[in-house]
Short mmCIF file of C-alpha atoms in Angstrom, two decimals:
data_model
loop_
_atom_site.label_atom_id
_atom_site.label_comp_id
_atom_site.label_asym_id
_atom_site.label_seq_id
_atom_site.Cartn_x
_atom_site.Cartn_y
_atom_site.Cartn_z
CA MET A 1 -33.03 -8.15 -0.78
CA ARG A 2 -30.48 -10.13 1.24
CA ALA A 3 -30.07 -9.24 4.90
CA ILE A 4 -28.10 -10.79 7.76
CA GLU A 5 -30.33 -11.16 10.82
CA TYR A 6 -30.79 -13.12 14.02
CA ASP A 7 -33.81 -13.70 16.24
CA THR A 8 -32.11 -15.04 19.35
CA PHE A 9 -28.94 -14.32 21.29
CA GLY A 10 -26.02 -16.65 20.79
CA GLY A 11 -22.83 -17.37 18.88
CA PRO A 12 -22.18 -16.54 15.23
CA GLU A 13 -24.26 -19.56 14.23
CA VAL A 14 -27.47 -17.62 15.01
CA LEU A 15 -26.83 -15.29 12.07
CA ARG A 16 -29.01 -16.03 9.05
CA LEU A 17 -29.01 -14.71 5.49
CA ASN A 18 -32.67 -13.84 4.93
CA ASP A 19 -34.70 -12.46 2.04
CA ARG A 20 -36.43 -9.24 3.12
CA PRO A 21 -38.41 -6.41 1.46
CA VAL A 22 -36.42 -3.36 0.43
CA PRO A 23 -36.99 -0.64 3.11
CA GLU A 24 -38.46 2.76 2.31
CA PRO A 25 -36.74 5.90 3.65
CA GLY A 26 -38.56 8.14 6.08
CA GLU A 27 -38.15 11.79 7.00
CA GLY A 28 -34.54 12.88 6.55
CA GLN A 29 -33.44 9.37 5.58
CA VAL A 30 -31.89 7.91 2.47
CA ARG A 31 -31.80 4.35 1.21
CA VAL A 32 -28.31 3.19 0.35
CA ALA A 33 -27.45 0.38 -2.01
CA VAL A 34 -24.64 -0.91 0.18
CA LYS A 35 -21.22 -1.53 -1.32
CA VAL A 36 -19.29 -2.21 1.90
CA ALA A 37 -20.44 -2.66 5.51
CA ALA A 38 -17.96 -2.59 8.38
CA VAL A 39 -17.87 -5.07 11.25
CA ASN A 40 -17.61 -3.60 14.76
CA GLY A 41 -17.21 -5.19 18.16
CA VAL A 42 -20.61 -3.94 19.26
CA ASP A 43 -22.18 -6.03 16.46
CA TRP A 44 -21.24 -9.32 18.06
CA LYS A 45 -21.56 -8.02 21.63
CA ILE A 46 -25.22 -7.21 21.00
CA ARG A 47 -25.67 -10.58 19.27
CA ARG A 48 -24.22 -12.43 22.29
CA GLY A 49 -26.54 -10.57 24.68
CA ASP A 50 -23.75 -8.55 26.31
CA MET A 51 -25.62 -5.28 25.81
CA GLY A 52 -28.83 -6.26 27.56
CA ASP A 53 -32.21 -7.42 26.33
CA GLN A 54 -33.19 -6.42 22.78
CA SER A 55 -36.24 -6.69 20.57
CA MET A 56 -35.95 -9.30 17.84
CA PRO A 57 -35.11 -9.78 15.07
CA GLN A 58 -31.87 -7.80 14.93
CA ARG A 59 -29.91 -6.76 11.84
CA PRO A 60 -26.31 -5.75 12.61
CA GLY A 61 -24.13 -3.17 10.91
CA LEU A 62 -23.34 0.37 12.06
CA GLU A 63 -21.35 1.88 9.20
CA LEU A 64 -21.52 1.62 5.45
CA SER A 65 -20.60 3.03 2.07
CA GLY A 66 -22.71 2.85 -1.07
CA VAL A 67 -24.92 4.66 -3.55
CA VAL A 68 -28.11 6.52 -2.65
CA ASP A 69 -31.02 4.97 -4.55
CA ALA A 70 -34.01 6.55 -2.76
CA VAL A 71 -34.50 9.61 -0.56
CA GLY A 72 -37.07 10.62 2.03
CA PRO A 73 -38.43 14.13 2.66
CA GLY A 74 -35.71 16.50 3.87
CA ALA A 75 -32.76 14.34 2.80
CA THR A 76 -29.58 16.31 2.19
CA VAL A 77 -28.13 14.11 -0.58
CA ALA A 78 -29.54 13.01 -3.92
CA ILE A 79 -30.23 9.75 -5.72
CA GLY A 80 -27.02 8.55 -7.34
CA ASP A 81 -24.70 10.18 -4.79
CA GLU A 82 -21.85 8.03 -3.51
CA VAL A 83 -21.98 8.28 0.27
CA PHE A 84 -20.68 6.83 3.52
CA GLY A 85 -21.85 7.08 7.10
CA TRP A 86 -23.97 5.48 9.78
CA SER A 87 -27.00 3.30 9.23
CA ALA A 88 -30.28 4.66 10.59
CA PRO A 89 -31.13 4.21 14.31
CA SER A 90 -32.87 0.94 15.07
CA THR A 91 -34.71 -0.36 18.11
CA THR A 92 -31.44 -1.62 19.61
CA ARG A 93 -30.69 -0.20 23.05
CA VAL A 94 -27.14 -0.16 24.34
CA ARG A 95 -26.16 0.67 27.90
CA GLY A 96 -24.74 4.16 28.12
CA TRP A 97 -26.25 5.17 24.77
CA GLU A 98 -29.27 7.44 24.65
CA GLY A 99 -31.65 6.75 21.78
CA GLY A 100 -31.75 4.14 19.08
CA PHE A 101 -28.43 2.59 18.17
CA PRO A 102 -27.51 2.36 14.47
CA GLY A 103 -27.97 -1.00 12.82
CA GLY A 104 -28.83 -2.63 9.56
CA ALA A 105 -25.86 -2.23 7.22
CA TYR A 106 -25.43 -6.00 6.76
CA ALA A 107 -27.84 -5.94 3.83
CA ASP A 108 -28.15 -5.12 0.15
CA TYR A 109 -30.03 -1.95 1.09
CA SER A 110 -29.87 -0.01 4.33
CA LEU A 111 -31.57 3.12 5.58
CA ALA A 112 -29.30 5.92 6.78
CA ASP A 113 -29.90 9.36 8.19
CA VAL A 114 -26.32 10.58 8.69
CA VAL A 115 -24.20 10.34 5.56
CA ALA A 116 -21.71 12.46 3.64
CA ARG A 117 -20.62 12.35 0.04
CA LYS A 118 -17.69 10.02 -0.52
CA PRO A 119 -14.68 11.73 -2.11
CA PRO A 120 -13.66 9.98 -5.36
CA ALA A 121 -10.17 9.46 -3.94
CA LEU A 122 -11.54 7.19 -1.18
CA SER A 123 -12.33 3.57 -1.96
CA TRP A 124 -15.61 2.05 -0.80
CA THR A 125 -13.71 0.16 1.90
CA GLU A 126 -11.74 3.18 3.11
CA ALA A 127 -14.96 5.17 3.43
CA ALA A 128 -16.91 2.43 5.22
CA ILE A 129 -14.35 2.07 8.02
CA LEU A 130 -14.05 5.78 8.82
CA PRO A 131 -17.25 6.69 10.75
CA VAL A 132 -17.10 4.73 14.02
CA ALA A 133 -13.36 4.76 14.70
CA GLY A 134 -12.94 8.26 13.35
CA GLU A 135 -15.77 9.89 15.28
CA THR A 136 -14.84 8.09 18.51
CA ALA A 137 -11.19 9.11 18.36
CA LEU A 138 -11.99 12.66 17.28
CA ARG A 139 -14.42 13.03 20.17
CA GLY A 140 -11.79 11.86 22.65
CA VAL A 141 -9.05 14.14 21.35
CA ARG A 142 -11.40 17.12 21.36
CA ARG A 143 -12.73 16.43 24.84
CA LEU A 144 -9.20 16.25 26.22
CA GLY A 145 -8.33 19.50 24.44
CA ILE A 146 -5.18 18.08 22.87
CA ARG A 147 -3.04 20.91 21.53
CA THR A 148 0.44 21.78 20.33
CA GLY A 149 3.07 21.05 22.95
CA ASP A 150 1.07 18.47 24.89
CA VAL A 151 2.65 15.16 25.77
CA VAL A 152 -0.11 12.59 25.36
CA LEU A 153 -0.38 8.92 26.28
CA VAL A 154 -2.78 6.81 24.22
CA GLN A 155 -3.59 3.46 25.80
CA GLY A 156 -4.30 0.96 23.05
CA GLY A 157 -2.43 2.85 20.36
CA SER A 158 -2.36 0.00 17.86
CA GLY A 159 -6.11 -0.62 18.02
CA VAL A 160 -8.50 0.81 15.47
CA VAL A 161 -9.71 3.73 17.62
CA GLY A 162 -6.38 4.20 19.37
CA SER A 163 -4.41 4.40 16.14
CA VAL A 164 -6.77 7.09 14.82
CA ALA A 165 -6.42 9.00 18.10
CA VAL A 166 -2.63 8.84 17.76
CA GLN A 167 -2.81 10.36 14.27
CA LEU A 168 -5.23 13.09 15.34
CA ALA A 169 -3.07 14.05 18.33
CA VAL A 170 0.08 14.13 16.19
CA ALA A 171 -1.71 16.31 13.64
CA ARG A 172 -2.49 18.77 16.45
CA GLY A 173 1.18 19.11 17.31
CA ALA A 174 1.26 16.85 20.36
CA THR A 175 4.05 14.48 21.31
CA VAL A 176 2.42 11.06 21.54
CA ILE A 177 3.39 7.94 23.44
CA ALA A 178 1.20 4.93 22.73
CA THR A 179 0.96 1.53 24.37
CA ALA A 180 1.29 -1.47 22.09
CA SER A 181 2.55 -5.03 21.97
CA ALA A 182 6.01 -5.76 20.62
CA ASP A 183 4.43 -6.96 17.37
CA ASN A 184 2.65 -3.63 16.86
CA ALA A 185 5.41 -1.28 17.98
CA GLU A 186 6.60 -0.61 14.44
CA TYR A 187 3.07 0.19 13.28
CA VAL A 188 2.53 2.66 16.12
CA SER A 189 5.86 4.31 15.32
CA SER A 190 4.78 4.69 11.68
CA LEU A 191 1.86 6.81 12.90
CA GLY A 192 4.22 9.30 14.54
CA ALA A 193 4.11 8.04 18.13
CA THR A 194 6.67 6.48 20.42
CA ALA A 195 5.60 2.94 21.21
CA VAL A 196 5.81 1.62 24.75
CA ARG A 197 4.95 -1.89 25.87
CA TYR A 198 1.73 -2.12 27.86
CA GLY A 199 1.36 -4.10 31.08
CA GLU A 200 3.14 -4.25 34.41
CA GLY A 201 5.83 -1.62 34.79
CA LEU A 202 4.18 0.80 32.35
CA VAL A 203 4.63 3.84 34.61
CA ASP A 204 8.38 3.30 34.87
CA ARG A 205 8.75 2.72 31.13
CA VAL A 206 6.86 5.90 30.31
CA ARG A 207 8.86 7.94 32.81
CA GLN A 208 12.06 6.76 31.17
CA LEU A 209 10.78 8.41 27.98
CA THR A 210 9.39 11.66 29.39
CA PRO A 211 9.19 13.48 32.72
CA ARG A 212 5.56 14.42 32.17
CA ILE A 213 2.29 13.30 30.62
CA ASP A 214 -0.22 16.10 30.11
CA ALA A 215 -3.19 14.01 28.99
CA ALA A 216 -4.08 10.34 28.66
CA LEU A 217 -6.70 8.66 26.49
CA ASP A 218 -7.82 5.08 27.07
CA ALA A 219 -8.91 3.47 23.81
CA ALA A 220 -8.26 -0.11 24.93
CA GLY A 221 -10.75 -0.84 27.71
CA TYR A 222 -8.59 -3.48 29.34
CA GLY A 223 -7.91 -1.86 32.71
CA GLY A 224 -4.68 -0.22 33.76
CA LEU A 225 -6.42 3.11 34.31
CA GLU A 226 -4.68 3.61 37.63
CA ASN A 227 -1.43 3.99 35.68
CA LEU A 228 -2.93 6.86 33.71
CA ILE A 229 -3.92 8.65 36.91
CA VAL A 230 -0.39 8.30 38.28
CA LEU A 231 1.24 9.52 35.07
CA CYS A 232 -1.11 12.52 34.78
CA ALA A 233 -0.98 13.27 38.52
CA GLY A 234 -4.75 13.18 38.71
CA THR A 235 -7.84 12.71 36.58
CA ASP A 236 -8.33 16.20 35.14
CA ARG A 237 -7.10 15.23 31.65
CA VAL A 238 -7.73 11.51 31.63
CA LEU A 239 -10.55 10.01 29.57
CA SER A 240 -11.71 6.51 28.69
CA LEU A 241 -13.54 5.75 25.48
CA ALA A 242 -13.70 2.03 26.18
CA ASP A 243 -14.02 1.18 29.89
CA PRO A 244 -17.29 1.95 31.77
CA GLY A 245 -15.48 1.07 34.99
CA ALA A 246 -13.45 4.25 34.64
CA VAL A 247 -16.11 6.22 36.52
CA GLU A 248 -15.35 4.25 39.68
CA LEU A 249 -11.87 5.77 39.59
CA GLY A 250 -13.13 9.28 38.94
CA ILE A 251 -12.22 9.11 35.25
CA PRO A 252 -14.86 10.22 32.73
CA PHE A 253 -16.18 7.51 30.41
CA ASP A 254 -17.47 8.77 27.08
CA PRO A 255 -19.48 6.23 25.03
CA GLY A 256 -20.73 8.93 22.67
CA ALA A 257 -24.24 10.02 21.80
CA PRO A 258 -26.35 10.00 18.62
CA GLN A 259 -26.18 13.78 18.20
CA GLU A 260 -22.40 13.49 17.76
CA HIS A 261 -22.95 11.56 14.53
CA THR A 262 -22.97 14.38 12.00
CA ALA A 263 -22.25 14.86 8.32
CA ASP A 264 -19.71 17.53 9.26
CA VAL A 265 -17.70 15.02 11.26
CA LEU A 266 -17.79 12.58 8.34
CA SER A 267 -16.61 15.25 5.91
CA GLU A 268 -13.78 16.27 8.25
CA LEU A 269 -12.60 12.67 8.55
CA ALA A 270 -12.83 12.14 4.79
CA SER A 271 -10.77 15.27 4.12
CA MET A 272 -8.01 14.09 6.45
CA ALA A 273 -8.05 10.65 4.84
CA VAL A 274 -7.74 12.14 1.36
CA GLU A 275 -4.90 14.41 2.52
CA GLY A 276 -3.07 11.40 3.94
CA THR A 277 -3.07 12.63 7.55
CA LEU A 278 -5.48 9.92 8.68
CA ARG A 279 -5.75 6.25 7.86
CA VAL A 280 -7.70 3.40 9.39
CA ARG A 281 -6.04 0.03 9.11
CA HIS A 282 -8.07 -2.52 7.17
CA ALA A 283 -7.51 -6.16 8.05
CA ARG A 284 -9.73 -8.33 5.87
CA SER A 285 -12.87 -8.45 3.74
CA PHE A 286 -15.55 -11.15 3.56
CA PRO A 287 -18.63 -11.56 1.37
CA LEU A 288 -21.96 -10.76 3.03
CA SER A 289 -22.79 -14.47 3.21
CA GLU A 290 -19.79 -15.00 5.51
CA ALA A 291 -20.83 -12.46 8.13
CA ALA A 292 -20.68 -15.13 10.84
CA VAL A 293 -17.04 -15.88 10.02
CA ALA A 294 -16.26 -12.15 10.01
CA GLN A 295 -17.85 -11.61 13.43
CA GLU A 296 -16.12 -14.66 14.87
CA LEU A 297 -12.75 -13.30 13.71
CA SER A 298 -13.55 -9.86 15.08
CA ALA A 299 -14.36 -11.36 18.49
CA THR A 300 -10.85 -12.81 18.82
CA GLY A 301 -9.50 -9.30 19.35
CA HIS A 302 -6.39 -10.11 17.34
CA VAL A 303 -7.33 -8.85 13.92
CA GLY A 304 -4.99 -5.90 13.50
CA GLY A 305 -7.54 -3.64 11.82
CA LYS A 306 -11.11 -3.32 10.63
CA ILE A 307 -13.03 -6.19 9.07
CA THR A 308 -15.49 -5.45 6.30
CA LEU A 309 -18.23 -7.16 4.33
CA ASN A 310 -18.34 -6.73 0.57
CA VAL A 311 -22.06 -6.49 -0.17
CA CYS A 312 -22.16 -5.69 -3.88
#
């Protein structure tokens, strides 16, 4: 089978399209004939060496959609099922993450141990881009206890995770204000939030819109956390999903944990997507052979949505 791999840290040029044996599923695992694999920032951060030393070779790819073509003992889905979810944990170790980090979806076949059946109404691409952004945003909204009547600030509201968080907070009956650039203000507004320009003067701009902010979620990871403390009058309901430096300010940083990757979460996200209450913006697709181009584009930070690889 074809698989994108690298055996040394570096730029996108280290990625190679190799011919590898088809893997066999273990206990609780399934083998997925991959239709679409999503590109995430952590893919190229690990490849560059930003996440610390790793065993080699590495095969990137956290989330996928495809068809089950083999099952291991204890698997909860059957051969022929259309599924989406996370690839199986690999030997990759990421700071702040306990246990093996998913990896391996950039291939014709990938092992997975957390998948859910894909609703027929969801395309392969729509399903493949749900797990990471959806679970991350859902975790943040739940941890902050967002509820009806809350006034919530989402920092990074036009980003992939931030835009999902906006939609989840709106669906819970919250009033949402979200930071965005001028170019993305209309998009944020279409999600049900009031857009406000990020950067210097943010506190004053937010206070012109509302006298209070009950909770604030950082989905951007680009600083400015002091503003969230001021607007919330403390750190009790402030959370960062993207900035490890938040802990130095007394703000919890939540990078997630493997046990939070569950089939129930996937099914919940899929149901919202089918109902039309949740959407993840898709930017562009590339063939598997152009994974290096896809990662290079992702690393610019100016994509405006998820990038995917069409595998088969």
